[in-house]
Amino acid sequence: RDRVRHFPDFPVPGVLFRDISPLLKDPVAFRTLIDLLEDHVRSSFPKIDFIAGECLDSRGFLIGPPLAQRLGIGFVPIRKKGKLPGPTESVSYALEYGKAELEIQTDAVEPGQKVVIVDDLLATGGTMRAACELLKRLKAEIVECLVVIELKPLKGLEKLNSIPFYSLLQYD
């Protein structure tokens, strides 16, 4: 919690941005973050196939690959539309301050494979819900959505339609 900075009115007025940059630049804090996520996943899910990371921006992307590497499994990127080569599935969704579109490569996972979706933050839940929709279209089994920070007042958890969810830090 000490490694999360707060920026009011970013990126638009009325938004209180939670910045994990200090956590990422502190090697002990970042290692501790990955340790905590690894411990949680290992104790909760003895068998998963992939970590899927929402790569709409770089923060979620920076957490998923090291976690997947620690677990000895692959990482599947979910990106902004137009950033992945080959055949893709895409979905549009609303952000807390705009609209966006995410996509995944159609061969990213096989039907029935177990996936944990990782991101840095859950706010209104639009991005996480879109990632879940993409993986469901590929018939993956989403075993959990995992984030570093949950902004509880924005009620993003409600959009996950009872998919198991875990957050390390919660802000009211």
N, CA and C of each residue as an Amber inpcrd file, in Angstrom:
protein
   516
   0.8280000  -1.1950000   0.0000000   0.0000000   0.0000000   0.0000000
   0.8710000   1.2560000   0.0000000   2.0230000   1.1750000   0.6670000
   2.9350000   2.3230000   0.7060000   3.5470000   2.6280000  -0.6540000
   3.4800000   1.6950000  -1.5830000   4.0770000   1.8880000  -2.9020000
   3.0440000   2.2430000  -3.9650000   1.8590000   2.6930000  -3.5510000
   0.8180000   3.1420000  -4.4770000   0.6270000   4.6410000  -4.2730000
   0.8200000   5.4090000  -5.3640000   0.6250000   6.8650000  -5.3100000
  -0.7750000   7.2090000  -5.7970000  -1.2520000   8.3580000  -5.3780000
  -2.5910000   8.8180000  -5.7380000  -2.4780000  10.1320000  -6.5120000
  -3.1310000  10.1860000  -7.6820000  -3.1490000  11.3990000  -8.4880000
  -4.5970000  11.7930000  -8.7510000  -5.0630000  12.8610000  -8.0810000
  -6.4320000  13.3100000  -8.3380000  -6.5580000  13.9200000  -9.7410000
  -7.7490000  13.7350000 -10.3060000  -8.1090000  14.3270000 -11.5970000
  -7.2220000  13.8570000 -12.7500000  -6.7920000  12.6060000 -12.6990000
  -6.0390000  12.0260000 -13.8120000  -6.6790000  10.7040000 -14.1950000
  -6.8990000  10.4350000 -15.4530000  -6.6000000  11.2140000 -16.6450000
  -7.6430000  12.2640000 -16.9880000  -8.7460000  12.2780000 -16.2350000
  -9.7890000  13.2870000 -16.4410000 -10.2510000  13.7870000 -15.0740000
 -10.8510000  14.9730000 -15.0170000 -11.3510000  15.4840000 -13.7390000
 -12.3210000  14.5050000 -13.0810000 -12.1800000  14.3660000 -11.7650000
 -13.0510000  13.4880000 -10.9930000 -12.5100000  12.0890000 -10.7730000
 -11.4520000  11.7050000 -11.4790000 -10.8580000  10.3770000 -11.3250000
  -9.6650000  10.4780000 -10.3750000  -9.6260000   9.5990000  -9.3710000
  -8.4580000   9.4910000  -8.4880000  -7.6480000   8.2980000  -8.9610000
  -6.5360000   8.5700000  -9.6420000  -5.7160000   7.5360000 -10.2540000
  -4.8150000   6.9030000  -9.2090000  -4.7940000   5.5600000  -9.1730000
  -3.9070000   4.8090000  -8.2750000  -2.7210000   4.3350000  -9.1150000
  -1.5550000   4.8670000  -8.8350000  -0.3540000   4.6230000  -9.6270000
   0.5610000   3.6280000  -8.9330000   0.8280000   2.4940000  -9.6120000
   1.7230000   1.4880000  -9.0350000   3.1650000   1.6330000  -9.5330000
   3.4840000   2.7290000 -10.2040000   4.8610000   2.9270000 -10.6830000
   5.8960000   2.8250000  -9.5660000   5.6490000   3.4080000  -8.3780000
   6.6320000   3.2400000  -7.3010000   6.8330000   1.7740000  -6.9030000
   5.7900000   0.9730000  -6.9550000   5.8930000  -0.4510000  -6.6480000
   6.7470000  -1.1510000  -7.6980000   6.5480000  -0.7940000  -8.9690000
   7.2830000  -1.4310000 -10.0570000   8.7690000  -1.0800000 -10.0330000
   9.1040000   0.1260000  -9.5790000  10.5180000   0.5130000  -9.6010000
  11.2800000   0.0690000  -8.3560000  10.5780000  -0.4260000  -7.3600000
  11.2100000  -0.9360000  -6.1430000  11.3250000  -2.4630000  -6.2730000
  12.5390000  -2.9960000  -6.5210000  12.6540000  -4.4350000  -6.7840000
  12.1710000  -5.3190000  -5.6390000  12.3330000  -4.8750000  -4.4030000
  11.8670000  -5.6760000  -3.2600000  10.3380000  -5.6830000  -3.2200000
   9.7260000  -4.5240000  -3.4190000   8.2600000  -4.4410000  -3.4030000
   7.6700000  -5.2270000  -4.5730000   8.2700000  -5.1060000  -5.7570000
   7.7460000  -5.8280000  -6.9220000   7.8830000  -7.3350000  -6.7330000
   9.0240000  -7.7840000  -6.2220000   9.2170000  -9.2120000  -5.9440000
   8.1870000  -9.6870000  -4.9290000   7.9340000  -8.8660000  -3.9100000
   6.9350000  -9.2160000  -2.8970000   5.5500000  -9.3260000  -3.5220000
   5.2190000  -8.4110000  -4.4290000   3.9370000  -8.4700000  -5.1280000
   3.7940000  -9.7900000  -5.8850000   4.8080000 -10.1440000  -6.6650000
   4.7470000 -11.3870000  -7.4380000   4.7180000 -12.5970000  -6.5030000
   5.4670000 -12.5380000  -5.3920000   5.4280000 -13.6200000  -4.3930000
   4.0100000 -13.8140000  -3.8630000   3.3530000 -12.7190000  -3.4990000
   2.0010000 -12.8030000  -2.9430000   1.0160000 -13.3600000  -3.9640000
   1.1160000 -12.8960000  -5.2030000   0.2200000 -13.4090000  -6.2440000
   0.4940000 -14.8890000  -6.5250000   1.7730000 -15.2470000  -6.5790000
   2.1370000 -16.6510000  -6.8070000   1.6020000 -17.5380000  -5.6820000
   1.8070000 -17.1250000  -4.4430000   1.3150000 -17.9180000  -3.3020000
  -0.1970000 -18.1090000  -3.3820000  -0.9030000 -17.0300000  -3.7140000
  -2.3610000 -17.1120000  -3.8120000  -2.7840000 -18.1030000  -4.9020000
  -2.2010000 -17.9620000  -6.0950000  -2.5990000 -18.8270000  -7.2040000
  -2.2470000 -20.2860000  -6.9110000  -1.0420000 -20.5360000  -6.4210000
  -0.6350000 -21.9190000  -6.1270000  -1.5380000 -22.5680000  -5.0790000
  -1.9020000 -21.8080000  -4.0410000  -2.7300000 -22.3910000  -2.9810000
  -4.1900000 -22.5460000  -3.4090000  -4.6460000 -21.7140000  -4.3330000
  -6.0500000 -21.7590000  -4.7510000  -6.3120000 -22.6790000  -5.9320000
  -5.3420000 -22.7860000  -6.8430000  -5.5500000 -23.5170000  -8.0830000
  -4.3260000 -24.3740000  -8.3990000  -4.3420000 -25.6330000  -7.9740000
  -3.1790000 -26.4890000  -8.2040000  -2.8800000 -26.7180000  -9.6860000
  -3.8870000 -26.5920000 -10.5480000  -3.6650000 -26.8350000 -11.9760000
  -4.3280000 -25.7400000 -12.8060000  -3.5040000 -24.8750000 -13.3790000
  -4.0020000 -23.9280000 -14.3770000  -3.0640000 -23.9950000 -15.5760000
  -3.5760000 -23.5570000 -16.7230000  -2.8040000 -23.6480000 -17.9540000
  -2.1400000 -22.3320000 -18.3480000  -2.8300000 -21.2130000 -18.1110000
  -2.3130000 -19.9210000 -18.5500000  -2.6810000 -18.7990000 -17.6010000
  -1.8270000 -17.7870000 -17.6080000  -2.1710000 -16.4740000 -17.0780000
  -2.5180000 -15.6360000 -18.2890000  -3.6570000 -14.9780000 -18.2770000
  -4.0220000 -14.0350000 -19.3350000  -3.9010000 -12.6410000 -18.7410000
  -3.2410000 -11.7630000 -19.4650000  -3.0410000 -10.4090000 -18.9650000
  -3.6480000  -9.3950000 -19.8730000  -4.3280000  -8.4690000 -19.2550000
  -4.9260000  -7.3860000 -20.0120000  -3.8380000  -6.3720000 -20.3210000
  -3.5530000  -6.2460000 -21.5820000  -2.4530000  -5.3900000 -22.0260000
  -2.9810000  -4.1150000 -22.6480000  -4.1110000  -3.6410000 -22.1660000
  -4.6400000  -2.3810000 -22.6690000  -3.6200000  -1.2810000 -22.4060000
  -2.9690000  -1.3710000 -21.2760000  -1.8640000  -0.4790000 -20.9640000
  -0.7520000  -1.3430000 -20.3810000   0.3700000  -0.7570000 -20.0920000
   1.5320000  -1.5740000 -19.7140000   1.4720000  -2.1310000 -18.3020000
   0.6560000  -1.5980000 -17.4120000   0.7120000  -2.0340000 -16.0140000
   0.2780000  -3.4830000 -15.8250000  -0.8550000  -3.8620000 -16.3910000
  -1.2790000  -5.2590000 -16.2830000  -0.3210000  -6.1950000 -16.9850000
   0.2300000  -5.7240000 -18.0860000   1.1770000  -6.5150000 -18.8510000
   2.4610000  -6.7720000 -18.0600000   2.8350000  -5.8630000 -17.1810000
   4.0600000  -6.0250000 -16.4050000   3.9090000  -7.0130000 -15.2560000
   2.6990000  -7.3420000 -14.8700000   2.4640000  -8.2620000 -13.7590000
   2.2640000  -9.6990000 -14.2480000   1.5120000  -9.8760000 -15.3300000
   1.1740000 -11.2110000 -15.8100000   2.3480000 -12.0830000 -16.2220000
   3.2630000 -11.6010000 -17.0740000   4.3650000 -12.4670000 -17.5060000
   5.2740000 -12.9580000 -16.3710000   5.6920000 -12.0960000 -15.4150000
   6.5230000 -12.6530000 -14.3440000   5.7740000 -13.6670000 -13.4820000
   4.4750000 -13.4500000 -13.2850000   3.6840000 -14.4070000 -12.5200000
   3.5930000 -15.7390000 -13.2700000   3.3180000 -15.6850000 -14.5640000
   3.2510000 -16.9130000 -15.3590000   4.5860000 -17.6530000 -15.3320000
   5.6820000 -16.9060000 -15.4480000   7.0050000 -17.5230000 -15.4370000
   7.2540000 -18.2200000 -14.1100000   6.8950000 -17.5810000 -13.0060000
   7.0580000 -18.1920000 -11.6820000   6.2620000 -19.4800000 -11.5470000
   5.0760000 -19.4890000 -12.1700000   4.1970000 -20.6540000 -12.0750000
   4.5610000 -21.7420000 -13.0880000   5.4650000 -21.4240000 -14.0030000
   5.8700000 -22.3960000 -15.0070000   4.8150000 -22.6440000 -16.0730000
   4.0220000 -21.6020000 -16.3670000   2.9660000 -21.7140000 -17.3790000
   3.1000000 -20.5660000 -18.3730000   2.3010000 -20.6110000 -19.4300000
   2.3480000 -19.5820000 -20.4550000   1.5440000 -18.3480000 -20.0960000
   1.8260000 -17.2850000 -20.8380000   1.1190000 -16.0170000 -20.7070000
   0.4030000 -15.7160000 -22.0150000  -0.8640000 -15.3220000 -21.9230000
  -1.6780000 -14.9820000 -23.0870000  -2.0120000 -13.4960000 -23.0310000
  -1.5760000 -12.7180000 -24.0410000  -1.9000000 -11.2890000 -24.0350000
  -3.2970000 -11.0060000 -24.5620000  -3.9520000 -10.0630000 -23.9290000
  -5.2140000  -9.4950000 -24.3940000  -4.9020000  -8.0230000 -24.6270000
  -5.0540000  -7.5720000 -25.8750000  -4.5430000  -6.2580000 -26.2570000
  -5.6240000  -5.3500000 -26.8220000  -5.2500000  -4.0920000 -27.0020000
  -6.0920000  -3.1550000 -27.7330000  -6.2710000  -3.6770000 -29.1490000
  -7.4270000  -3.4080000 -29.7340000  -7.7010000  -3.8390000 -31.1010000
  -6.6200000  -3.3120000 -32.0450000  -6.1760000  -4.2150000 -32.9450000
  -5.1910000  -3.8320000 -33.9460000  -3.7440000  -4.0590000 -33.5390000
  -3.5040000  -4.5840000 -32.3370000  -2.1390000  -4.7860000 -31.8520000
  -1.6530000  -6.2200000 -31.9640000  -2.5450000  -7.1630000 -32.2610000
  -2.1540000  -8.5720000 -32.3680000  -2.2630000  -9.0490000 -33.8140000
  -1.2620000  -9.7890000 -34.3070000  -1.3320000 -10.3080000 -35.6710000
  -2.2120000 -11.5540000 -35.7540000  -2.5930000 -11.8930000 -36.9820000
  -3.3510000 -13.1140000 -37.2170000  -4.8210000 -12.9610000 -36.8620000
  -5.5600000 -14.0740000 -36.9580000  -6.9950000 -14.0410000 -36.6370000
  -7.2180000 -13.7310000 -35.1530000  -8.1940000 -12.8650000 -34.8840000
  -8.4930000 -12.4630000 -33.5060000  -9.9990000 -12.4240000 -33.2720000
 -10.3440000 -12.4770000 -31.9980000 -11.6960000 -12.1820000 -31.5170000
 -11.6030000 -10.8110000 -30.8570000 -12.6400000  -9.9850000 -31.0190000
 -12.6010000  -8.6770000 -30.3620000 -13.9370000  -8.3800000 -29.7050000
 -13.8810000  -7.4690000 -28.7210000 -15.0790000  -7.0490000 -28.0080000
 -14.9290000  -5.5760000 -27.6280000 -16.0250000  -4.8230000 -27.7510000
 -16.0590000  -3.4200000 -27.3240000 -16.6000000  -3.3570000 -25.9050000
 -16.1590000  -2.3450000 -25.1610000 -16.6170000  -2.1910000 -23.7840000
 -16.4480000  -0.7470000 -23.3430000 -17.0850000  -0.4020000 -22.2350000
 -17.0040000   0.9500000 -21.6840000 -15.9660000   0.9900000 -20.5760000
 -15.1330000   2.0060000 -20.6250000 -14.1940000   2.2930000 -19.5350000
 -14.8540000   3.2540000 -18.5620000 -14.1880000   3.4850000 -17.4120000
 -14.7480000   4.4500000 -16.4760000 -14.7350000   5.8580000 -17.0400000
 -13.9180000   6.1150000 -18.0840000 -13.8720000   7.4460000 -18.6920000
 -13.7110000   7.3570000 -20.2090000 -14.4680000   6.4550000 -20.8460000
 -14.4260000   6.3440000 -22.2980000 -14.8520000   4.9780000 -22.7860000
 -14.5100000   4.6760000 -24.0290000 -14.8060000   3.3760000 -24.6370000
 -13.5270000   2.8090000 -25.2300000 -13.4780000   1.4870000 -25.3640000
 -12.2980000   0.8410000 -25.9320000 -12.7140000  -0.5010000 -26.5350000
 -11.7420000  -1.1480000 -27.1700000 -11.9680000  -2.4600000 -27.7650000
 -10.7410000  -3.3230000 -27.4650000 -10.9870000  -4.5580000 -27.0190000
  -9.9200000  -5.5160000 -26.7330000 -10.0050000  -6.6750000 -27.6980000
  -8.8560000  -7.3530000 -27.8890000  -8.8740000  -8.5550000 -28.7070000
  -7.8750000  -9.5780000 -28.1990000  -8.0950000 -10.8130000 -28.6370000
  -7.2400000 -11.9420000 -28.3040000  -7.0620000 -12.7650000 -29.5730000
  -5.9200000 -13.3880000 -29.7600000  -5.7230000 -14.2660000 -30.9080000
  -6.6110000 -15.4980000 -30.7540000  -7.2020000 -15.9360000 -31.8540000
  -8.1760000 -17.0320000 -31.7900000  -7.5580000 -18.3590000 -31.3620000
  -6.2380000 -18.5010000 -31.5050000  -5.5900000 -19.7430000 -31.0830000
  -4.8510000 -19.5970000 -29.7520000  -5.1920000 -18.5610000 -28.9880000
  -4.4850000 -18.2790000 -27.7260000  -4.6640000 -19.3890000 -26.6980000
  -5.8530000 -19.9570000 -26.6140000  -6.1340000 -21.0500000 -25.6770000
  -7.0120000 -22.0820000 -26.3740000  -6.9770000 -23.2990000 -25.8580000
  -7.8270000 -24.3740000 -26.3510000  -9.0700000 -24.4730000 -25.4670000
 -10.1840000 -24.9610000 -26.0100000 -11.3750000 -25.1300000 -25.1780000
 -11.0690000 -25.9450000 -23.9160000 -11.5860000 -25.4880000 -22.8000000
 -11.4300000 -26.1860000 -21.5260000 -10.1640000 -25.8520000 -20.7560000
  -9.2200000 -25.1380000 -21.3630000  -8.0150000 -24.7910000 -20.6190000
  -8.3520000 -23.8030000 -19.5070000  -7.6720000 -23.9680000 -18.3740000
  -7.9220000 -23.1640000 -17.1810000  -7.0380000 -21.9100000 -17.2040000
  -7.6830000 -20.7570000 -17.0150000  -6.9920000 -19.4770000 -17.1340000
  -7.2990000 -18.5910000 -15.9350000  -6.2630000 -17.9020000 -15.4310000
  -6.4230000 -16.8240000 -14.4550000  -6.1330000 -15.5300000 -15.1900000
  -7.0530000 -14.5780000 -15.1110000  -6.8690000 -13.2660000 -15.7290000
  -6.2580000 -12.3330000 -14.6910000  -5.1790000 -11.6440000 -15.0690000
  -4.4600000 -10.7690000 -14.1460000  -4.4430000  -9.3440000 -14.6900000
  -4.6890000  -8.3880000 -13.8130000  -4.5270000  -6.9750000 -14.1630000
  -4.1010000  -6.2200000 -12.9160000  -3.7190000  -4.9710000 -13.1060000
  -3.2750000  -4.1860000 -11.9590000  -4.4370000  -3.6800000 -11.1280000
  -5.6020000  -3.4010000 -11.7680000  -6.6470000  -2.6920000 -11.0570000
  -8.0290000  -3.0770000 -11.5690000  -8.9780000  -3.1700000 -10.6730000
 -10.3890000  -3.3090000 -11.0390000 -11.0970000  -2.0420000 -10.6010000
 -11.6290000  -1.3200000 -11.5780000 -12.3810000  -0.0950000 -11.2790000
 -13.8640000  -0.3860000 -11.5480000 -14.3590000   0.0220000 -12.7130000
 -15.7610000  -0.2280000 -13.0370000 -16.0070000  -1.6340000 -13.5530000
 -14.9330000  -2.3530000 -13.8740000 -15.0590000  -3.7400000 -14.3010000
 -15.2030000  -3.9450000 -15.7970000 -15.2400000  -2.8710000 -16.5730000
 -15.4350000  -2.9980000 -18.0110000 -14.3310000  -3.7700000 -18.7080000
 -13.0800000  -3.4640000 -18.4040000 -11.9620000  -4.1330000 -19.0550000
 -11.9060000  -5.6060000 -18.6580000 -12.0800000  -5.8870000 -17.3860000
 -12.0290000  -7.2730000 -16.9140000 -13.1850000  -8.0780000 -17.5050000
 -14.3560000  -7.4890000 -17.5570000 -15.5020000  -8.1840000 -18.1370000
 -15.2540000  -8.4860000 -19.6210000 -14.6540000  -7.5310000 -20.3370000
 -14.3440000  -7.7390000 -21.7550000 -13.3370000  -8.8790000 -21.9130000
 -12.3220000  -8.9180000 -21.0520000 -11.3340000 -10.0090000 -21.1040000
 -12.0180000 -11.3530000 -20.8560000 -12.9300000 -11.3880000 -19.8880000
 -13.6780000 -12.6260000 -19.6100000 -14.4920000 -13.0460000 -20.8260000
 -15.1340000 -12.0890000 -21.4570000 -15.9450000 -12.3860000 -22.6490000
 -15.0870000 -12.9950000 -23.7550000 -13.9070000 -12.4310000 -23.9800000
 -13.0260000 -12.9640000 -25.0210000 -12.6130000 -14.3990000 -24.7240000
 -12.2270000 -14.6640000 -23.4840000 -11.8100000 -16.0210000 -23.1200000
 -12.9800000 -17.0020000 -23.1690000 -14.1670000 -16.5480000 -22.8080000
 -15.3480000 -17.4130000 -22.9070000 -15.6480000 -17.7650000 -24.3550000
 -15.4470000 -16.8090000 -25.2680000 -15.6680000 -17.0910000 -26.6910000
 -14.7310000 -18.1910000 -27.1850000 -13.5350000 -18.2570000 -26.5960000
 -12.5810000 -19.3090000 -26.9560000 -12.8080000 -20.5840000 -26.1440000
 -13.8570000 -20.5650000 -25.3060000 -14.2590000 -21.7080000 -24.4790000
 -13.2320000 -22.0840000 -23.4080000 -12.4820000 -21.0810000 -22.9480000
 -11.5580000 -21.2960000 -21.8280000 -12.3600000 -21.3520000 -20.5320000
 -11.7910000 -21.9860000 -19.5280000 -12.3880000 -21.9880000 -18.1940000
 -11.6710000 -20.9180000 -17.3690000 -12.3730000 -19.8500000 -17.0550000
 -11.7860000 -18.7710000 -16.2560000 -11.9300000 -19.1690000 -14.7970000
 -10.8120000 -19.4660000 -14.1440000 -10.8830000 -19.9180000 -12.7600000
 -10.8570000 -18.7440000 -11.7820000 -10.3090000 -17.6030000 -12.2230000
 -10.3060000 -16.4340000 -11.3370000  -9.8610000 -15.1960000 -12.1000000
 -10.3490000 -14.0540000 -11.6280000  -9.8450000 -12.7490000 -12.0330000
  -9.0550000 -12.2250000 -10.8420000  -7.8150000 -11.8210000 -11.0800000
  -6.8660000 -11.4680000 -10.0260000  -6.3190000 -10.0710000 -10.2970000
  -6.4150000  -9.1790000  -9.3070000  -5.8950000  -7.8200000  -9.4660000
  -5.0800000  -7.4180000  -8.2490000  -4.2480000  -6.4250000  -8.4490000
  -3.4900000  -5.8490000  -7.3440000  -4.4060000  -4.9470000  -6.5260000
  -5.1670000  -4.0620000  -7.1980000  -5.9930000  -3.0510000  -6.5300000
  -7.4460000  -3.1660000  -6.9680000  -8.3440000  -3.1280000  -6.0170000
  -9.7840000  -3.0610000  -6.2830000 -10.3130000  -1.7410000  -5.7340000
 -10.9880000  -0.9690000  -6.5890000 -11.6450000   0.2720000  -6.1630000
 -13.1040000  -0.0660000  -5.8720000 -13.3940000  -0.4120000  -4.6320000
 -14.6980000  -0.9480000  -4.2440000 -15.8880000  -0.0360000  -4.5600000
 -15.7710000   1.2970000  -4.3720000 -16.9400000   2.1340000  -4.6450000
 -17.4210000   2.0950000  -6.1000000 -16.5650000   1.6990000  -7.0320000
 -16.9540000   1.6590000  -8.4430000 -17.6730000   0.3690000  -8.8210000
 -17.7420000  -0.5880000  -7.8930000 -18.5510000  -1.8050000  -8.0300000
 -18.2410000  -2.6400000  -9.2750000 -16.9730000  -2.6840000  -9.6540000
 -16.5750000  -3.4760000 -10.8110000 -16.8150000  -4.9620000 -10.6380000
 -16.7390000  -5.4350000  -9.4060000 -16.9470000  -6.8520000  -9.1290000
 -18.3260000  -7.3200000  -9.6030000 -19.3130000  -6.4430000  -9.5450000
 -20.6700000  -6.7960000  -9.9800000 -20.7170000  -7.1840000 -11.4560000
 -19.8170000  -6.6470000 -12.2650000 -19.8200000  -6.9400000 -13.7020000
 -19.1990000  -8.2910000 -14.0380000 -18.5670000  -8.9310000 -13.0700000
 -17.8850000 -10.1930000 -13.3560000 -18.8090000 -11.4060000 -13.2880000
 -20.0790000 -11.1680000 -12.9870000 -21.0830000 -12.2400000 -13.0330000
 -20.6500000 -13.4880000 -12.2930000 -20.2470000 -13.3380000 -11.0640000
 -19.8810000 -14.4150000 -10.1350000 -18.6520000 -15.2340000 -10.5470000
 -17.8070000 -14.7080000 -11.4230000 -16.5060000 -15.3490000 -11.6700000
 -15.6770000 -15.1150000 -10.4120000 -14.9860000 -16.1240000  -9.9050000
 -14.1670000 -15.9230000  -8.7100000 -13.1980000 -14.7520000  -8.9020000
 -13.0150000 -13.9820000  -7.8260000 -12.2380000 -12.7450000  -7.8950000
 -11.3820000 -12.6180000  -6.6370000 -10.1610000 -12.0710000  -6.8190000
  -9.2790000 -11.8210000  -5.6940000  -8.5070000 -10.5330000  -5.9380000
  -8.4170000  -9.7010000  -4.8960000  -7.6080000  -8.4840000  -4.9630000
  -6.7020000  -8.4240000  -3.7360000  -5.4730000  -7.9480000  -3.9660000
  -4.5270000  -7.7890000  -2.8360000  -4.8730000  -6.5760000  -1.9960000
  -5.1830000  -5.4520000  -2.6450000  -5.4990000  -4.2080000  -1.9510000
  -6.8710000  -3.7270000  -2.3420000  -7.6130000  -3.2390000  -1.3580000
  -8.9320000  -2.6750000  -1.6390000  -8.9460000  -1.2410000  -1.1200000
  -9.5630000  -0.3710000  -1.9230000  -9.7680000   1.0220000  -1.5140000
 -11.2590000   1.3030000  -1.4980000 -11.7180000   1.9050000  -0.3880000
 -13.1410000   2.2860000  -0.2720000 -13.3450000   3.7110000  -0.7240000
